[in-house]
Each structure stands twice: as structure tokens, then as C-alpha cells.
XYZ file of C-alpha atoms in Angstrom:
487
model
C -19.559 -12.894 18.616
C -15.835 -13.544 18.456
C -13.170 -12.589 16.355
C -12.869 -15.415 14.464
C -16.425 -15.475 13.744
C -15.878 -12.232 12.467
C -12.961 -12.868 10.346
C -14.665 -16.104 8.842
C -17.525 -13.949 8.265
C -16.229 -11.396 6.743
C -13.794 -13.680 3.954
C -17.306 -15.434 3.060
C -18.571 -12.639 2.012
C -15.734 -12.942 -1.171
C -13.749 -10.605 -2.828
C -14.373 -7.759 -5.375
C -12.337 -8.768 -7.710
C -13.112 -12.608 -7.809
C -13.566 -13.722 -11.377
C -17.032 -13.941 -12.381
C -19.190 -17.051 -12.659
C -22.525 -18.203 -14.408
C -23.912 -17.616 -10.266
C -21.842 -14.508 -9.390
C -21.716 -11.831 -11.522
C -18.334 -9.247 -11.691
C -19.336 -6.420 -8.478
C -20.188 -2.919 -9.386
C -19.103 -0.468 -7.651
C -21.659 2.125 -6.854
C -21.135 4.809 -4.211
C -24.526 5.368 -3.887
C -24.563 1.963 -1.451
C -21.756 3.036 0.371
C -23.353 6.162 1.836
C -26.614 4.191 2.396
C -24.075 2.023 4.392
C -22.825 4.892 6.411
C -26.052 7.182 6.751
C -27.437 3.977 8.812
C -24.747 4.217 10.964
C -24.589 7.929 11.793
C -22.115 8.552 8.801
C -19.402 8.108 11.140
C -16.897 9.696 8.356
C -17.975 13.166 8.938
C -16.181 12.809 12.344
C -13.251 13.250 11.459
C -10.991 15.108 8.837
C -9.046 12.892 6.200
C -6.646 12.805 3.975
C -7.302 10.960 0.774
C -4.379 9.233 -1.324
C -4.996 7.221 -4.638
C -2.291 6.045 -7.502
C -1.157 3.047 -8.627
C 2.341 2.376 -6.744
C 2.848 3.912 -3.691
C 0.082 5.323 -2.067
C 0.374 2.857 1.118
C 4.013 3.600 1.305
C 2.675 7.493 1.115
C -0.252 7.044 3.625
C 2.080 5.322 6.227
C 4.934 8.093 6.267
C 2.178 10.636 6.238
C 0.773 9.013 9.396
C 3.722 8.616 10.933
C 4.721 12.511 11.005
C 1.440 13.272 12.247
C 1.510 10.462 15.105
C 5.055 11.836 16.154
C 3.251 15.828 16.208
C 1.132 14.349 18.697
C -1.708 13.990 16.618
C -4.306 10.851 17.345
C -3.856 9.596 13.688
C -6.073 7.056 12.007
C -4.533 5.075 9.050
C -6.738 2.925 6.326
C -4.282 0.627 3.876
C -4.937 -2.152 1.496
C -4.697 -4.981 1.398
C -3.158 -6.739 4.680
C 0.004 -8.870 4.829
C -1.047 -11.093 7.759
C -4.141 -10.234 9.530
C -7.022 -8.008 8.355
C -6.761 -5.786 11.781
C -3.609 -3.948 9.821
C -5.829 -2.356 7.561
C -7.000 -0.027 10.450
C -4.573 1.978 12.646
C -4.281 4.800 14.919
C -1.015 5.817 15.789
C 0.570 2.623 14.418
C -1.472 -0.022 16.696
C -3.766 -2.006 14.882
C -7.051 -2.019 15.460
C -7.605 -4.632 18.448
C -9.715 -7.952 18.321
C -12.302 -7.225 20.180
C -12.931 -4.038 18.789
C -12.484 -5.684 15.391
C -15.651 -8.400 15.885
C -17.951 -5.672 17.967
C -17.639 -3.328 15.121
C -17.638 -5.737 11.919
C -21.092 -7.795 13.848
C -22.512 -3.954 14.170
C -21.583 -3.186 10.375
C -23.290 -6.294 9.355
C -26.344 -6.429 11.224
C -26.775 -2.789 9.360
C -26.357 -4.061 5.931
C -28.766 -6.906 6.478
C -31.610 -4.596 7.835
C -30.860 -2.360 5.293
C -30.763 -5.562 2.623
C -34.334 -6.601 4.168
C -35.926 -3.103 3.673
C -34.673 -2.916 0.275
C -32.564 0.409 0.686
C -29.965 -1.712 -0.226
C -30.031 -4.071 -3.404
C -27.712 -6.594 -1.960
C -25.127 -6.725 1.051
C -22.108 -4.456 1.115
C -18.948 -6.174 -0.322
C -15.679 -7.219 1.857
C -13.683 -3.955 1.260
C -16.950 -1.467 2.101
C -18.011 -2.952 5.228
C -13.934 -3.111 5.859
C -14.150 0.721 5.181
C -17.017 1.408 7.372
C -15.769 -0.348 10.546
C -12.816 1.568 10.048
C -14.654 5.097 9.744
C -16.504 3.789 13.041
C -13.627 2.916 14.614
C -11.459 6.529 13.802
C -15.163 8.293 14.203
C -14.452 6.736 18.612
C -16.358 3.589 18.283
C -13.544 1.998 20.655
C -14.638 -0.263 23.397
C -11.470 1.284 25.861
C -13.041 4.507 25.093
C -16.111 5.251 27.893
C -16.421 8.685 25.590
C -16.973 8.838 21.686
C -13.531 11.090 20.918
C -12.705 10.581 17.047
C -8.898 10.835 15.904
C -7.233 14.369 15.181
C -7.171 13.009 11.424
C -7.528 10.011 9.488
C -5.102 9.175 6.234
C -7.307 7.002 3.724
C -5.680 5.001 1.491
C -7.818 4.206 -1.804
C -8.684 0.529 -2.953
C -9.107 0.742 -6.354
C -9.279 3.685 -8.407
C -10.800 6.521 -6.644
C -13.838 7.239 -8.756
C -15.990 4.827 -7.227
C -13.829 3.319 -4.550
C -15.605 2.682 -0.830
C -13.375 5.112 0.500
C -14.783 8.459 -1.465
C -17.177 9.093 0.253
C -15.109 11.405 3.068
C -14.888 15.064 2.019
C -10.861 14.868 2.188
C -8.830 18.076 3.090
C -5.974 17.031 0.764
C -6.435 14.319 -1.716
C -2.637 13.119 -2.656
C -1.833 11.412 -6.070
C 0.771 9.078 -6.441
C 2.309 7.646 -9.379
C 0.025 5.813 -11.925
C 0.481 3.347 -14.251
C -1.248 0.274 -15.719
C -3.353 -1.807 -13.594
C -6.998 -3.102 -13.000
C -7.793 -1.992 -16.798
C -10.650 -4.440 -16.545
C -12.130 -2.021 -13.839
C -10.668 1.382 -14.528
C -9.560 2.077 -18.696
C -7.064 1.172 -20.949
C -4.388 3.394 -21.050
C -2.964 5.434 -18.317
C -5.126 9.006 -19.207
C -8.075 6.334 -18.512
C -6.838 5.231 -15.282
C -5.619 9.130 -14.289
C -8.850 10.249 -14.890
C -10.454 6.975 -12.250
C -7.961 7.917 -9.578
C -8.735 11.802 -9.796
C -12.289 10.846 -8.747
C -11.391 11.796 -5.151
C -10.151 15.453 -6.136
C -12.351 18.127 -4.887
C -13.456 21.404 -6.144
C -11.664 23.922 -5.481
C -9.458 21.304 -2.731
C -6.566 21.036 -2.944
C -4.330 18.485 -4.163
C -0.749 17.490 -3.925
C 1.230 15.013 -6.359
C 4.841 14.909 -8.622
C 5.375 15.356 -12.132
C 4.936 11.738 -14.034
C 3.839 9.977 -17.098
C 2.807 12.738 -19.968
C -0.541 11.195 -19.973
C -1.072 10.894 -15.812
C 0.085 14.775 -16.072
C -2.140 16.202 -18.727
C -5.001 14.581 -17.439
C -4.329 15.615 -13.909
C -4.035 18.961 -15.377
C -7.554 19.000 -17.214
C -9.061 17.427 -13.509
C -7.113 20.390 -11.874
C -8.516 23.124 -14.379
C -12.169 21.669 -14.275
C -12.401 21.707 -10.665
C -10.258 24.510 -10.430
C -8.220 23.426 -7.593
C -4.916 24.479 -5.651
C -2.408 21.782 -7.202
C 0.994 21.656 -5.360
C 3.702 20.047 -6.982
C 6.013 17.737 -4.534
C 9.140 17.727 -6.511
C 10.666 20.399 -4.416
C 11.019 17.897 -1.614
C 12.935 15.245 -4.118
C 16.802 15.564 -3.921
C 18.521 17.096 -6.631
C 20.272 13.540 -7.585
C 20.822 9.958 -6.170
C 22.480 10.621 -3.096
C 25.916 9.268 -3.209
C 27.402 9.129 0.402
C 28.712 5.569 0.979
C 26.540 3.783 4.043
C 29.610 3.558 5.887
C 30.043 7.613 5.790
C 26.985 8.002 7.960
C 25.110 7.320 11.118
C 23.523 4.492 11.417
C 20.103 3.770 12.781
C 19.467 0.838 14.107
C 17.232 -0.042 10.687
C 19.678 0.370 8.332
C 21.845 -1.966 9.714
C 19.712 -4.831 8.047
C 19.676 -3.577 4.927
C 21.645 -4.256 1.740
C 20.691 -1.391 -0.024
C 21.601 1.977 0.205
C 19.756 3.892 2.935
C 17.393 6.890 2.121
C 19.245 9.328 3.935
C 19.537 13.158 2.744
C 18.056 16.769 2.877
C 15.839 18.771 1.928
C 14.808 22.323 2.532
C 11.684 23.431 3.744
C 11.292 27.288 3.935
C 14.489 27.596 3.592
C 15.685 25.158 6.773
C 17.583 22.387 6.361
C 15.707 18.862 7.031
C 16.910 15.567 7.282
C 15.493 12.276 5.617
C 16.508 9.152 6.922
C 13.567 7.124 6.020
C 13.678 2.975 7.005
C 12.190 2.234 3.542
C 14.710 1.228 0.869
C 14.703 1.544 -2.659
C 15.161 4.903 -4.827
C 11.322 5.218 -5.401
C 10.881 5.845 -2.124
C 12.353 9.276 -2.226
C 9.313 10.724 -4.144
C 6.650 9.086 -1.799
C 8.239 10.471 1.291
C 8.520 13.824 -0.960
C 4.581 13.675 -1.424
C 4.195 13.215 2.516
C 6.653 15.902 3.272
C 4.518 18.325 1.198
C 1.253 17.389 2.625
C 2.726 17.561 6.103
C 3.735 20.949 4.949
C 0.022 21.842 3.646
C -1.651 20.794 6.852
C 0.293 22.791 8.835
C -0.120 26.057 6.767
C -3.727 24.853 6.468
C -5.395 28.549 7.001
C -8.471 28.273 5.479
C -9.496 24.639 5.860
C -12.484 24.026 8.155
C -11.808 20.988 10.749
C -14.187 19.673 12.983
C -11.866 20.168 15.860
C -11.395 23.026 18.231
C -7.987 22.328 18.914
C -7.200 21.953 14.809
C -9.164 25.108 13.716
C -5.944 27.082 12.319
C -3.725 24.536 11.828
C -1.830 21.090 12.635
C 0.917 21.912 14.775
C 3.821 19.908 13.165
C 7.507 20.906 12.976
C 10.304 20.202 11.119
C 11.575 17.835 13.819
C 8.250 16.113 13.678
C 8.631 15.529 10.189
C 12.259 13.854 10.685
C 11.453 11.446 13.298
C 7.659 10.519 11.295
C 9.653 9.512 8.616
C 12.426 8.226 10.892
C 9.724 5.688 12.665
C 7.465 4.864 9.740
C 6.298 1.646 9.805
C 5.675 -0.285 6.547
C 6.638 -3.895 6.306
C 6.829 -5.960 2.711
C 8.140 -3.505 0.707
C 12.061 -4.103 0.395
C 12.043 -5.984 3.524
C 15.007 -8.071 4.635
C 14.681 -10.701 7.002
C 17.922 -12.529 8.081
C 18.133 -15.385 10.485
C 20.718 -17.312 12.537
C 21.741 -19.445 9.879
C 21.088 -20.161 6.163
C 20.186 -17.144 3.403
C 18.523 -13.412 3.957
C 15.219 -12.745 2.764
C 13.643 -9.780 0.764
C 10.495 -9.399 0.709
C 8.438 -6.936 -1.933
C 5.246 -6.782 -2.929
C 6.120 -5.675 -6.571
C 2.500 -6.778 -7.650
C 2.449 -5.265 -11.213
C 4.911 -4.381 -13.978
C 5.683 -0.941 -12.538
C 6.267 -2.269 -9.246
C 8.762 -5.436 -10.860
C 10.398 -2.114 -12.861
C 11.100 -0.419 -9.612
C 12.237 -3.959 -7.741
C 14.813 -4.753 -10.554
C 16.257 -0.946 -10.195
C 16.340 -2.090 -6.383
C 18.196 -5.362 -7.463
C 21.043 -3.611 -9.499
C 21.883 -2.147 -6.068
C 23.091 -5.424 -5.001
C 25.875 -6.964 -4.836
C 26.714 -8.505 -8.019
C 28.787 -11.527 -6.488
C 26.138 -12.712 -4.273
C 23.966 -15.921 -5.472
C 19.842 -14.583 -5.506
C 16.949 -17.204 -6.006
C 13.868 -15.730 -6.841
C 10.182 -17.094 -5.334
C 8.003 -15.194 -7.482
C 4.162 -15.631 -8.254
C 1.597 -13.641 -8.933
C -2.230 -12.779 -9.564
C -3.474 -14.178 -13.070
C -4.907 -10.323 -13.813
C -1.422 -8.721 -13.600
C 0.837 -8.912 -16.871
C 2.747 -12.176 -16.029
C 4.704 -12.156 -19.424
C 5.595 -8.499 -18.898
C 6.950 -9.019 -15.057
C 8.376 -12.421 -16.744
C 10.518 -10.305 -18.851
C 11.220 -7.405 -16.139
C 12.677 -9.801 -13.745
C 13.408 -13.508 -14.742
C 16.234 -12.406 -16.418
C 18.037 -11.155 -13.586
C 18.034 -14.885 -11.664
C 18.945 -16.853 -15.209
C 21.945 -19.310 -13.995
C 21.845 -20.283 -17.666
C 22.598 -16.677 -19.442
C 26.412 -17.306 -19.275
C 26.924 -14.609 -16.579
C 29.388 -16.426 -14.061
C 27.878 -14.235 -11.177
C 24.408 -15.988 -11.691
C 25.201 -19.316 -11.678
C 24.022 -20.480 -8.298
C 21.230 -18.484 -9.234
C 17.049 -20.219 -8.971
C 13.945 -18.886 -9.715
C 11.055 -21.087 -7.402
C 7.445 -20.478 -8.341
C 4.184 -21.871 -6.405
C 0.573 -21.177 -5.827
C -0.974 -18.147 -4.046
C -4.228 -19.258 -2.278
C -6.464 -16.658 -3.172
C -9.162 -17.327 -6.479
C -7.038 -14.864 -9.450
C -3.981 -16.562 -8.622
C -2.016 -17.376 -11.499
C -1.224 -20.921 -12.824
C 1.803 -23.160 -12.039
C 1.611 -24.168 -15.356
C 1.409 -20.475 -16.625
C 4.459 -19.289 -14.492
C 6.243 -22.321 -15.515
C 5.200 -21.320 -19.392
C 6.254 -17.775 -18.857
C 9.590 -19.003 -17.630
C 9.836 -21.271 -20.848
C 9.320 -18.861 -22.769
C 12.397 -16.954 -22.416
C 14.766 -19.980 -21.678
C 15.121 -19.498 -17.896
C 15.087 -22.725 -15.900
C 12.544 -22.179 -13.061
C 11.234 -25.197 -10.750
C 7.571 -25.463 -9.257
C 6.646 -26.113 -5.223
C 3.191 -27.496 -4.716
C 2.879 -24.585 -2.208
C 4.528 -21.780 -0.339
C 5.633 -23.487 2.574
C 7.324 -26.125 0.229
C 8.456 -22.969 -1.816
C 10.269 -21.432 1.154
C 12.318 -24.550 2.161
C 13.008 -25.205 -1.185
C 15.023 -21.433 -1.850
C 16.621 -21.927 1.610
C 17.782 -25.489 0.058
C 19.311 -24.406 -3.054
C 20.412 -20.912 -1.497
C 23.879 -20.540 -0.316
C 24.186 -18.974 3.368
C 25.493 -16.058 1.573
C 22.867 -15.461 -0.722
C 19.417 -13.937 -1.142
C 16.100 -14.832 -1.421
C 13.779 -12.804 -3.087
C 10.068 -13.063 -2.636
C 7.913 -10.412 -4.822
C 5.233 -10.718 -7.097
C 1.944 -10.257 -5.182
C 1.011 -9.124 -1.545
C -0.766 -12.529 -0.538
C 2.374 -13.933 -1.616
C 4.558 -11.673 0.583
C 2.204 -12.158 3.216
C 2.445 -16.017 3.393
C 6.203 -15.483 3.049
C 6.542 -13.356 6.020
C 4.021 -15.120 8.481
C 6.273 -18.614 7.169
C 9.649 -16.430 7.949
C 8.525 -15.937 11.540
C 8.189 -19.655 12.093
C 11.948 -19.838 11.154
């Protein structure tokens, strides 16, 4: 079968969190199916060791650093994200390739034909959703299932980045080494709680006892019920702060080196030490934006864990102590990671720059405005925002609208827009609710029927000077950056 049977296939089968209907129910998540999933196909996850990251905002930036440092110690490094920008294949990595076509459709056609055996003789109560049989063709594919590949060899390590939650998410079903928390706030509470001790308490479902864990100092209630998780399973916690800098670094751009990748940037560049046992070690990390700094501090540490392993038991001779990775190997992973979308800018020959960022949720529009003050004041910005109709639309309304109101009085935002349109995907928000949101506070926004029309509409009311900024959902980012390339 080919691969665009498979993809077709695969986007029939719907997503998890579609709104129900009167003929399909909201999915539960049971884990139970998942390992009925992969015990029919040789539990291909025990192959390998992992590395398990959950939190709210930036566990893909987190996983992708992470992988990065190993891939440049020489390690054969697997690397699961969620969700995709452009095709469904960069979900599943090893050492920064994605995972190819072919192997793609051979393993997805072998995942399915599983499920629907297992469907028939009632082990399973109905077929595996889109992001588990995702997650198993990825554990076959790390586990060696690679057509290039005459001998089964599975990758050195894999780095799993959670779905949703953690608790009951596809991916928990590995036995991780290090599970890695990232910051948590509120999102999903339909799936995963209320508040944010609710959600904490979701995402600490892949926490191990006596494992080991590694994650930064955040919201009181993310901490204390990280803490009870850590007492109850009464395992080694390690606190990433250390690998923070003390404050905002303040050397001017021009004061530095520049790589190549920060040439195309107009915000200030990551770039700073650190010490690790007591050596100096340089970050200069292509991923804008202050947050940054304590996702690359949470992949520093577990870089640092891995290779003062000791007592962990891998599956590989040549691992058995330890992963070989050095200081150096940690500057140039972090150097080369990989992680398009998030503060992205795109310039072309002519006409405005474009950032993309996937701020998704009112945490991640927090973190995009901080971004935004970085900017020049002077220079005219037109916003192409929308978003999924389960986020808090009135709260990101309020976060960022603001900042692109030519109306406020500010002279520096008077060329200023704010463009909305329609994400194709079934929780996408309303035009007519974006529009409302917009209303609400005064701000003059205007609609496109789609993103396309979106796109050439910013670049129409943008001066070549200015900025476009595209944020509110990945899909939207996505369709942004696949339109971007066409420029």
C-alpha cells in the first residue's frame, strides 16, 4: 500500500479530541488497549530505553534539544513529538531525519492489520485511535523495524514526548529511565482536571517508583503536587534550575559571535553559560524567546543524568554504565537543535518578515507577548491569529489583541492589523467568535475566508518593514509555513 493510502487512512480514523456527536462518543483513554496493541506486535517498546517528557508548554521544545545532544554524542537517537506542522512523518525521528515514506505506509498497514485482528477476536473493544497506532509505528520503527535495515538494530535511546497528560497517554506504556516535567498550566481541563494540582497530578502519571525525575521550580500548586508524587513514589527528583542563568543575559547581539541562525532573528539570541561540575559551558541555542532558557536547562540536566547514569539498567551492551556525552556534545546539541514554529522568522526577497509561534493556549500567548516586547517598538506588526474553540479565546483575546490595536492611541501601532480566518481541523474556533472576541475589547480585526486569503491579506496591509505574526494554534502555524514556502 502507498503512502498516501496510509496517510488517508490513518486521518479517517479521526481525532481524539473531536467533539462528540449523538454517533461518536468523546474517546477514553485506556492504557490497557495500548499494551494489547503492542503485546501483538512483540511490544516493540521494550527495545529500547526512553526518556519520557510531559507538561503543558515546552516539552517538544525539551524533547528536541534533548535529542539533539544525544545525536551529536553519537548516539542513534529516536525522537516522538506532537502534533506535526506539515507532514505526519515529523512526529518520528532518529537523529533529526524523519521517518521516510515508505517506511511510514509498511509500518502504519502492519499496525493496522494488528488492530483489526485484534478488533475481530475481541481482545480489543474497538480499533486503536490516530495518536496510538501513531505511537506504535513509532516504537516499531525506533525498536529497527526499518526497511534500509537487513538487521533489526533499535536506537541507542528514544526521547518520548507525551500527547496529553501522561496518566493515560499512548505513550506510558515505556518503562522511561528519566521522566522530565516541564512547566504546567491550564489546558485540556475537559480531559485532565480543573485547576493546575489536577492537571500536575495527570502529567506525573509517567513518574516511576523510585525513577528518577528531573523538572524546575513552578506554579505553587504544579510544585506541591509534584512533591506529594515524588514522596509517594519515593523517587530521586533533580531540580534543573542550576542550569538557568542567574539573570536575563544582557550582552547586546552585536557584542557576540554570530551563528549563522541568529542572523534571522529579531530577538535577542539565547547565548550564555552555565557551569556544569564546575566547567564552564556555553549555550547558544537557535530557539528564541526567554522561556527557552529553562527548557534547554531541563535538557542540560537530563543530559547530565544519563551520563552519570550508574545504576540504570539499559538494554545495550555498549550503554551498560553510561551515555558517553561531553560537555562539547552538549554545546553543539543545543547549537544544532532543530525545532521549527516556535519563534520562527521567515523573511523573503521582498514584502514583510514572518513569525511564526505556535502559542496554542494562554500560557503560551503569555510567553509570545513577553517575546513581542523584545521588538522593536517602531516597527508596524499585523497579527494572523486563530485558534482551537477548546482553548480560552477571550483569555488569549486579552493577552495579545492589545498589542496590534491601531486604534489605542499609541502612534507606534498605527499601521498595526490583526487578520483572523479558519483552521481546517473540527475544534476550530468560529470566525464569528474571533471576530466577537475582538469586539469585545474595541480592537478592529478583519476576517479571510481562509488561510491562504489570510496570508496575502497581512502581506497587503503590511509594510516591507514590518512583521507578521502568525500564533494561535499549531495547524494554524502549520498551514502558515507550508503557504510561506510557496512564496
Amino acid at each position: 500500500m502507498s503512502y498516501a493510502a496510509a496517510v488517508d487512512h490513518l486521518y479517517a480514523l479521526g481525532h481524539e479530541l473531536a467533539p462528540a456527536t449523538p454517533n461518536t462518543p468523546r474517546r477514553k483513554f485506556d492504557l490497557a488497549h495500548m499494551r494489547v496493541l503492542a503485546g501483538a506486535l512483540g511490544n516493540p517498546q521494550i527495545s529500547f530505553p526512553s526518556v519520557l517528557i510531559a507538561g503543558t508548554n515546552g516539552k517538544g521544545s525539551t524533547a528536541a534539544t534533548l535529542s539533539s545532544i544525544l545525536t551529536a554524542a553519537g548516539y542513534r537517537t529516536g525522537l516522538y513529538t506532537s502534533p506535526h506542522l506539515v507532514r505526519v512523518n515529523e512526529r518520528i525521528q532518529i537523529d533529526g531525519h524523519d521517518i521516510s515514506d515508505e517506511d511510514f505506509a509498511r509500518l502504519y498497514f502492519h499496525v493496522d492489520e494488528s488492530a483489526r485482528f485484534l478488533v475481530d477476536s475481541g481482545d480489543l473493544p474497538y480499533p486503536p485511535s490516530f495518536f496510538e497506532v501513531l505511537t506504535a509505528v513509532g516504537f516499531l520503527y525506533f525498536a529497527g523495524e526499518r526497511a534500509a535495515q537487513a538487521e533489526k538494530t533499535p536506537v541507542d535511546i528514544a526521547i518520548l514526548e507525551v500527547g496529553l497528560g501522561g496518566r493515560l497517554d499512548a505513550t506510558n506504556i515505556v518503562d522511561p529511565i528519566l521522566s522530565v516535567l516541564t512547566d504546567i498550566a491550564l489546558d485540556h481541563q475537559d480531559y485532565l482536571g480543573n485547576t493546575i494540582a489536577e492537571i500536575t497530578r495527570e502529567k506525573a502519571g509517567i513518574l516511576r517508583p523510585g525513577g528518577t525525575l528531573i523538572t524546575l521550580p513552578q506554579h505553587p500548586e504544579a510544585n506541591q503536587a509534584i512533591g506529594e508524587a515524588a514522596v509517594t513514589l519515593n523517587l530521586r527528583a533533580i531540580n534543573a534550575a542550576n542550569y538557568i542563568p542567574r539573570q536575563t543575559p544582557g550582552v547586546p547581539r552585536h557584542d557576540l559571535e554570530l551563528h549563522s541562525h541568529e542572523t534571522a532573528t529579531p530577538l535577542p539570541a539565547n547565548h550564555y553559560r552555565v557551569t556544569i561540575d564546575g566547567e564552564p559551558l556555553e549555550v547558544n541555542s537557535p530557539l528564541s524567546g526567554h522561556h527557552q532558557q529553562r527548557n534547554i536547562a531541563l535538557a542540560i540536566a537530563a543530559a547530565v543524568e544519563l551520563r552519570n547514569q550508574g545504576g540504570y539498567k539499559l538494554f545495550l551492551e555498549s550503554n551498560q554504565s553510561s551515555y558517553n556525552i561531553s560537555n562539547a556534545h552538549i554545546e553543539a546539541g543545543i547549537r544544532n537543535t532543530q525545532w521549527p514554529g516556535r519563534l520562527e522568522l521567515l523573511t523573503f526577497s521582498s514584502g514583510p518578515s514572518l513569525l511564526l509561534d505556535v502559542a496554542h493556549n494562554p500560557a503560551g500567548a503569555w510567553t509570545l507577548r513577553a517575546a513581542i516586547a523584545q521588538l522593536p517598538e517602531a516597527q508596524p506588526r499585523t497579527l494572523l491569529f486563530s485558534c482551537l474553540r477548546d482553548k480560552d479565546l477571550n483569555e488569549m483575546a486579552q493577552i495579545l489583541f492589545p498589542l496590534f490595536d491601531p486604534s489605542s492611541g499609541d502612534p507606534e501601532r498605527r499601521k498595526d492589523h490583526i487578520v483572523f480566518a479558519p483552521i481546517d481541523n473540527p475544534r476550530a474556533a468560529r470566525i464569528e467568535d474571533l471576530l466577537a472576541a475582538a469586539h469585545t475589547l474595541d480592537i478592529p480585526a478583519h476576517a479571510a475566508p481562509h488561510l491562504a486569503a489570510a496570508l496575502a491579506q497581512a502581506r497587503a496591509v503590511t509594510p516591507a518593514n514590518g512583521l507578521i505574526i502568525a500564533t494561535g494554534s499549531v495547524y494554524l502555524v502549520g498551514e502558515i509555513r507550508r503557504l510561506a514556502g510557496e512564496l
